[in-house]
Amino acid sequence: MGRWAVLALRVVIVLMVAGMLFVQAVMMPLLAADAREESPDLATTGWVVAVIGILGILAVEVALVCVWRLLTMVRRDTVFSPAAFRWVDVVIGCAVAGAVLAVALGLVLAPGEAVAPGVVLLVGVGAMGCAGIALLVLVLRLLLTQAVALDTKATTLRAELDEVI
């Protein structure tokens, strides 16, 4: 991966994290406060939705930090090592957490008439999307496992060849 591509991706990650921190710190509490003002009986639901939103954004932020670490490993040419599995596993965990949080959000929004059924359906589609991302990264992890095994075997064969020569 080229130096400029890594730099561009890091800039995107920094901008995304900055935007998500703003949403977590400012927008989610305002969302909960608006729900309380609009309908006092939805005050609890507003805070639950805000907490689920903050936790969901936190999961994305953690995944972005892991991607940053993997980018560092790519630049150092150490991504095909067992150390990369830890970061990939955390990304998978974050995607699973996002799916669980989306299901929880759907369950919170489903009862009553306050939220349209289409919105709950969209949240369910988001949960399936997060689960799909987790499965995709799991498949990529399996490919990483094969690449690490091949790299280890190539290193062993190279060492044996050096001994023969």
mmCIF file of C-alpha atoms in Angstrom:
data_model
loop_
_atom_site.group_PDB
_atom_site.id
_atom_site.type_symbol
_atom_site.label_atom_id
_atom_site.label_comp_id
_atom_site.label_asym_id
_atom_site.label_seq_id
_atom_site.Cartn_x
_atom_site.Cartn_y
_atom_site.Cartn_z
ATOM 1 C CA MET A 1 0.000 0.000 0.000
ATOM 2 C CA GLY A 2 1.401 3.355 -0.969
ATOM 3 C CA ARG A 3 2.472 6.032 1.444
ATOM 4 C CA TRP A 4 -0.143 8.480 0.128
ATOM 5 C CA ALA A 5 -2.957 5.962 0.414
ATOM 6 C CA VAL A 6 -2.079 5.278 4.054
ATOM 7 C CA LEU A 7 -1.850 9.013 4.743
ATOM 8 C CA ALA A 8 -5.210 9.673 3.068
ATOM 9 C CA LEU A 9 -6.873 6.893 5.043
ATOM 10 C CA ARG A 10 -5.412 8.237 8.272
ATOM 11 C CA VAL A 11 -6.765 11.716 7.488
ATOM 12 C CA VAL A 12 -10.207 10.201 6.876
ATOM 13 C CA ILE A 13 -9.999 8.280 10.166
ATOM 14 C CA VAL A 14 -9.049 11.431 12.105
ATOM 15 C CA LEU A 15 -11.920 13.403 10.544
ATOM 16 C CA MET A 16 -14.380 10.592 11.255
ATOM 17 C CA VAL A 17 -13.319 10.282 14.894
ATOM 18 C CA ALA A 18 -13.538 14.062 15.362
ATOM 19 C CA GLY A 19 -17.044 14.103 13.898
ATOM 20 C CA MET A 20 -18.146 11.155 15.998
ATOM 21 C CA LEU A 21 -16.786 12.739 19.188
ATOM 22 C CA PHE A 22 -18.863 15.830 18.406
ATOM 23 C CA VAL A 23 -21.965 13.708 17.863
ATOM 24 C CA GLN A 24 -21.342 11.795 21.102
ATOM 25 C CA ALA A 25 -20.693 14.864 23.203
ATOM 26 C CA VAL A 26 -23.204 17.319 21.750
ATOM 27 C CA MET A 27 -25.801 15.791 19.455
ATOM 28 C CA MET A 28 -26.826 12.695 21.441
ATOM 29 C CA PRO A 29 -27.566 14.597 24.683
ATOM 30 C CA LEU A 30 -29.507 17.158 22.635
ATOM 31 C CA LEU A 31 -31.490 14.319 21.062
ATOM 32 C CA ALA A 32 -32.423 13.022 24.497
ATOM 33 C CA ALA A 33 -33.357 16.514 25.703
ATOM 34 C CA ASP A 34 -35.539 17.086 22.611
ATOM 35 C CA ALA A 35 -37.354 13.813 23.213
ATOM 36 C CA ARG A 36 -38.039 14.843 26.807
ATOM 37 C CA GLU A 37 -39.391 18.271 25.763
ATOM 38 C CA GLU A 38 -41.480 16.895 22.916
ATOM 39 C CA SER A 39 -43.170 14.195 24.904
ATOM 40 C CA PRO A 40 -42.604 13.715 28.635
ATOM 41 C CA ASP A 41 -43.669 10.055 28.416
ATOM 42 C CA LEU A 42 -40.813 9.438 25.906
ATOM 43 C CA ALA A 43 -38.154 10.997 28.148
ATOM 44 C CA THR A 44 -36.784 7.620 29.233
ATOM 45 C CA THR A 45 -36.826 6.313 25.679
ATOM 46 C CA GLY A 46 -34.888 9.378 24.519
ATOM 47 C CA TRP A 47 -32.115 8.753 27.016
ATOM 48 C CA VAL A 48 -31.997 5.044 26.171
ATOM 49 C CA VAL A 49 -31.723 5.887 22.467
ATOM 50 C CA ALA A 50 -28.968 8.414 23.244
ATOM 51 C CA VAL A 51 -26.997 5.876 25.303
ATOM 52 C CA ILE A 52 -27.345 3.229 22.577
ATOM 53 C CA GLY A 53 -26.207 5.814 20.016
ATOM 54 C CA ILE A 54 -23.186 6.799 22.115
ATOM 55 C CA LEU A 55 -22.213 3.151 22.597
ATOM 56 C CA GLY A 56 -22.646 2.459 18.877
ATOM 57 C CA ILE A 57 -20.425 5.388 17.956
ATOM 58 C CA LEU A 58 -17.877 4.220 20.544
ATOM 59 C CA ALA A 59 -17.782 0.815 18.839
ATOM 60 C CA VAL A 60 -17.059 2.497 15.494
ATOM 61 C CA GLU A 61 -14.322 4.617 17.094
ATOM 62 C CA VAL A 62 -12.648 1.542 18.588
ATOM 63 C CA ALA A 63 -12.795 -0.187 15.199
ATOM 64 C CA LEU A 64 -11.185 2.862 13.574
ATOM 65 C CA VAL A 65 -8.354 2.788 16.114
ATOM 66 C CA CYS A 66 -7.796 -0.868 15.224
ATOM 67 C CA VAL A 67 -7.723 0.007 11.526
ATOM 68 C CA TRP A 68 -5.146 2.695 12.349
ATOM 69 C CA ARG A 69 -3.004 0.078 14.111
ATOM 70 C CA LEU A 70 -3.350 -2.283 11.148
ATOM 71 C CA LEU A 71 -2.294 0.544 8.822
ATOM 72 C CA THR A 72 0.793 1.026 10.963
ATOM 73 C CA MET A 73 1.535 -2.674 10.586
ATOM 74 C CA VAL A 74 1.098 -2.381 6.811
ATOM 75 C CA ARG A 75 3.582 0.502 6.653
ATOM 76 C CA ARG A 76 6.093 -1.507 8.717
ATOM 77 C CA ASP A 77 5.457 -4.612 6.601
ATOM 78 C CA THR A 78 4.465 -6.630 9.684
ATOM 79 C CA VAL A 79 0.772 -7.112 8.948
ATOM 80 C CA PHE A 80 1.310 -10.804 8.154
ATOM 81 C CA SER A 81 2.154 -11.655 11.737
ATOM 82 C CA PRO A 82 0.183 -13.111 14.640
ATOM 83 C CA ALA A 83 0.019 -9.644 16.247
ATOM 84 C CA ALA A 84 -2.456 -8.521 13.554
ATOM 85 C CA PHE A 85 -5.064 -11.019 14.747
ATOM 86 C CA ARG A 86 -5.693 -9.079 17.958
ATOM 87 C CA TRP A 87 -6.682 -5.950 16.029
ATOM 88 C CA VAL A 88 -8.812 -7.859 13.528
ATOM 89 C CA ASP A 89 -10.587 -9.669 16.379
ATOM 90 C CA VAL A 90 -11.435 -6.346 18.015
ATOM 91 C CA VAL A 91 -12.887 -5.071 14.720
ATOM 92 C CA ILE A 92 -15.064 -8.191 14.533
ATOM 93 C CA GLY A 93 -16.160 -7.624 18.137
ATOM 94 C CA CYS A 94 -17.049 -4.014 17.376
ATOM 95 C CA ALA A 95 -19.186 -5.072 14.395
ATOM 96 C CA VAL A 96 -20.983 -7.664 16.538
ATOM 97 C CA ALA A 97 -21.508 -5.052 19.255
ATOM 98 C CA GLY A 98 -22.956 -2.699 16.641
ATOM 99 C CA ALA A 99 -25.395 -5.392 15.505
ATOM 100 C CA VAL A 100 -26.480 -6.097 19.089
ATOM 101 C CA LEU A 101 -26.904 -2.381 19.792
ATOM 102 C CA ALA A 102 -28.987 -1.958 16.627
ATOM 103 C CA VAL A 103 -31.247 -4.827 17.672
ATOM 104 C CA ALA A 104 -31.574 -3.240 21.133
ATOM 105 C CA LEU A 105 -32.441 0.091 19.514
ATOM 106 C CA GLY A 106 -35.105 -1.594 17.409
ATOM 107 C CA LEU A 107 -36.577 -3.216 20.505
ATOM 108 C CA VAL A 108 -36.680 0.135 22.295
ATOM 109 C CA LEU A 109 -38.301 1.926 19.357
ATOM 110 C CA ALA A 110 -40.777 -0.797 18.326
ATOM 111 C CA PRO A 111 -43.486 -0.534 21.007
ATOM 112 C CA GLY A 112 -46.058 2.204 20.705
ATOM 113 C CA GLU A 113 -46.930 4.673 17.983
ATOM 114 C CA ALA A 114 -44.123 7.179 18.532
ATOM 115 C CA VAL A 115 -41.841 5.740 15.850
ATOM 116 C CA ALA A 116 -42.958 4.613 12.401
ATOM 117 C CA PRO A 117 -42.563 0.884 11.670
ATOM 118 C CA GLY A 118 -40.377 1.748 8.685
ATOM 119 C CA VAL A 119 -37.808 3.321 11.002
ATOM 120 C CA VAL A 120 -37.689 0.159 13.104
ATOM 121 C CA LEU A 121 -37.286 -1.838 9.892
ATOM 122 C CA LEU A 122 -34.372 0.395 8.847
ATOM 123 C CA VAL A 123 -32.733 -0.170 12.233
ATOM 124 C CA GLY A 124 -33.158 -3.915 11.691
ATOM 125 C CA VAL A 125 -31.515 -3.625 8.276
ATOM 126 C CA GLY A 126 -28.672 -1.734 9.972
ATOM 127 C CA ALA A 127 -28.297 -4.596 12.452
ATOM 128 C CA MET A 128 -28.094 -7.075 9.592
ATOM 129 C CA GLY A 129 -25.531 -4.842 7.888
ATOM 130 C CA CYS A 130 -23.362 -4.802 11.022
ATOM 131 C CA ALA A 131 -23.632 -8.584 11.278
ATOM 132 C CA GLY A 132 -22.660 -8.826 7.610
ATOM 133 C CA ILE A 133 -19.611 -6.647 8.233
ATOM 134 C CA ALA A 134 -18.623 -8.901 11.140
ATOM 135 C CA LEU A 135 -18.898 -11.964 8.901
ATOM 136 C CA LEU A 136 -16.939 -10.262 6.116
ATOM 137 C CA VAL A 137 -14.110 -9.315 8.464
ATOM 138 C CA LEU A 138 -14.184 -12.876 9.832
ATOM 139 C CA VAL A 139 -13.618 -14.200 6.299
ATOM 140 C CA LEU A 140 -10.788 -11.694 5.845
ATOM 141 C CA ARG A 141 -9.333 -12.933 9.134
ATOM 142 C CA LEU A 142 -9.327 -16.461 7.752
ATOM 143 C CA LEU A 143 -7.485 -15.190 4.681
ATOM 144 C CA LEU A 144 -5.001 -13.452 6.982
ATOM 145 C CA THR A 145 -4.496 -16.761 8.786
ATOM 146 C CA GLN A 146 -3.633 -18.447 5.494
ATOM 147 C CA ALA A 147 -1.302 -15.601 4.509
ATOM 148 C CA VAL A 148 0.521 -15.765 7.854
ATOM 149 C CA ALA A 149 0.910 -19.540 7.482
ATOM 150 C CA LEU A 150 2.288 -19.135 3.956
ATOM 151 C CA ASP A 151 4.638 -16.381 5.079
ATOM 152 C CA THR A 152 5.906 -18.558 7.933
ATOM 153 C CA LYS A 153 6.409 -21.488 5.584
ATOM 154 C CA ALA A 154 8.241 -19.297 3.061
ATOM 155 C CA THR A 155 10.515 -17.975 5.807
ATOM 156 C CA THR A 156 11.278 -21.536 6.941
ATOM 157 C CA LEU A 157 12.013 -22.673 3.391
ATOM 158 C CA ARG A 158 14.213 -19.643 2.795
ATOM 159 C CA ALA A 159 16.183 -20.429 5.958
ATOM 160 C CA GLU A 160 16.613 -24.055 4.877
ATOM 161 C CA LEU A 161 17.746 -22.929 1.439
ATOM 162 C CA ASP A 162 20.268 -20.555 3.020
ATOM 163 C CA GLU A 163 21.678 -23.463 5.036
ATOM 164 C CA VAL A 164 22.071 -25.571 1.912
ATOM 165 C CA ILE A 165 23.802 -22.801 0.014
#
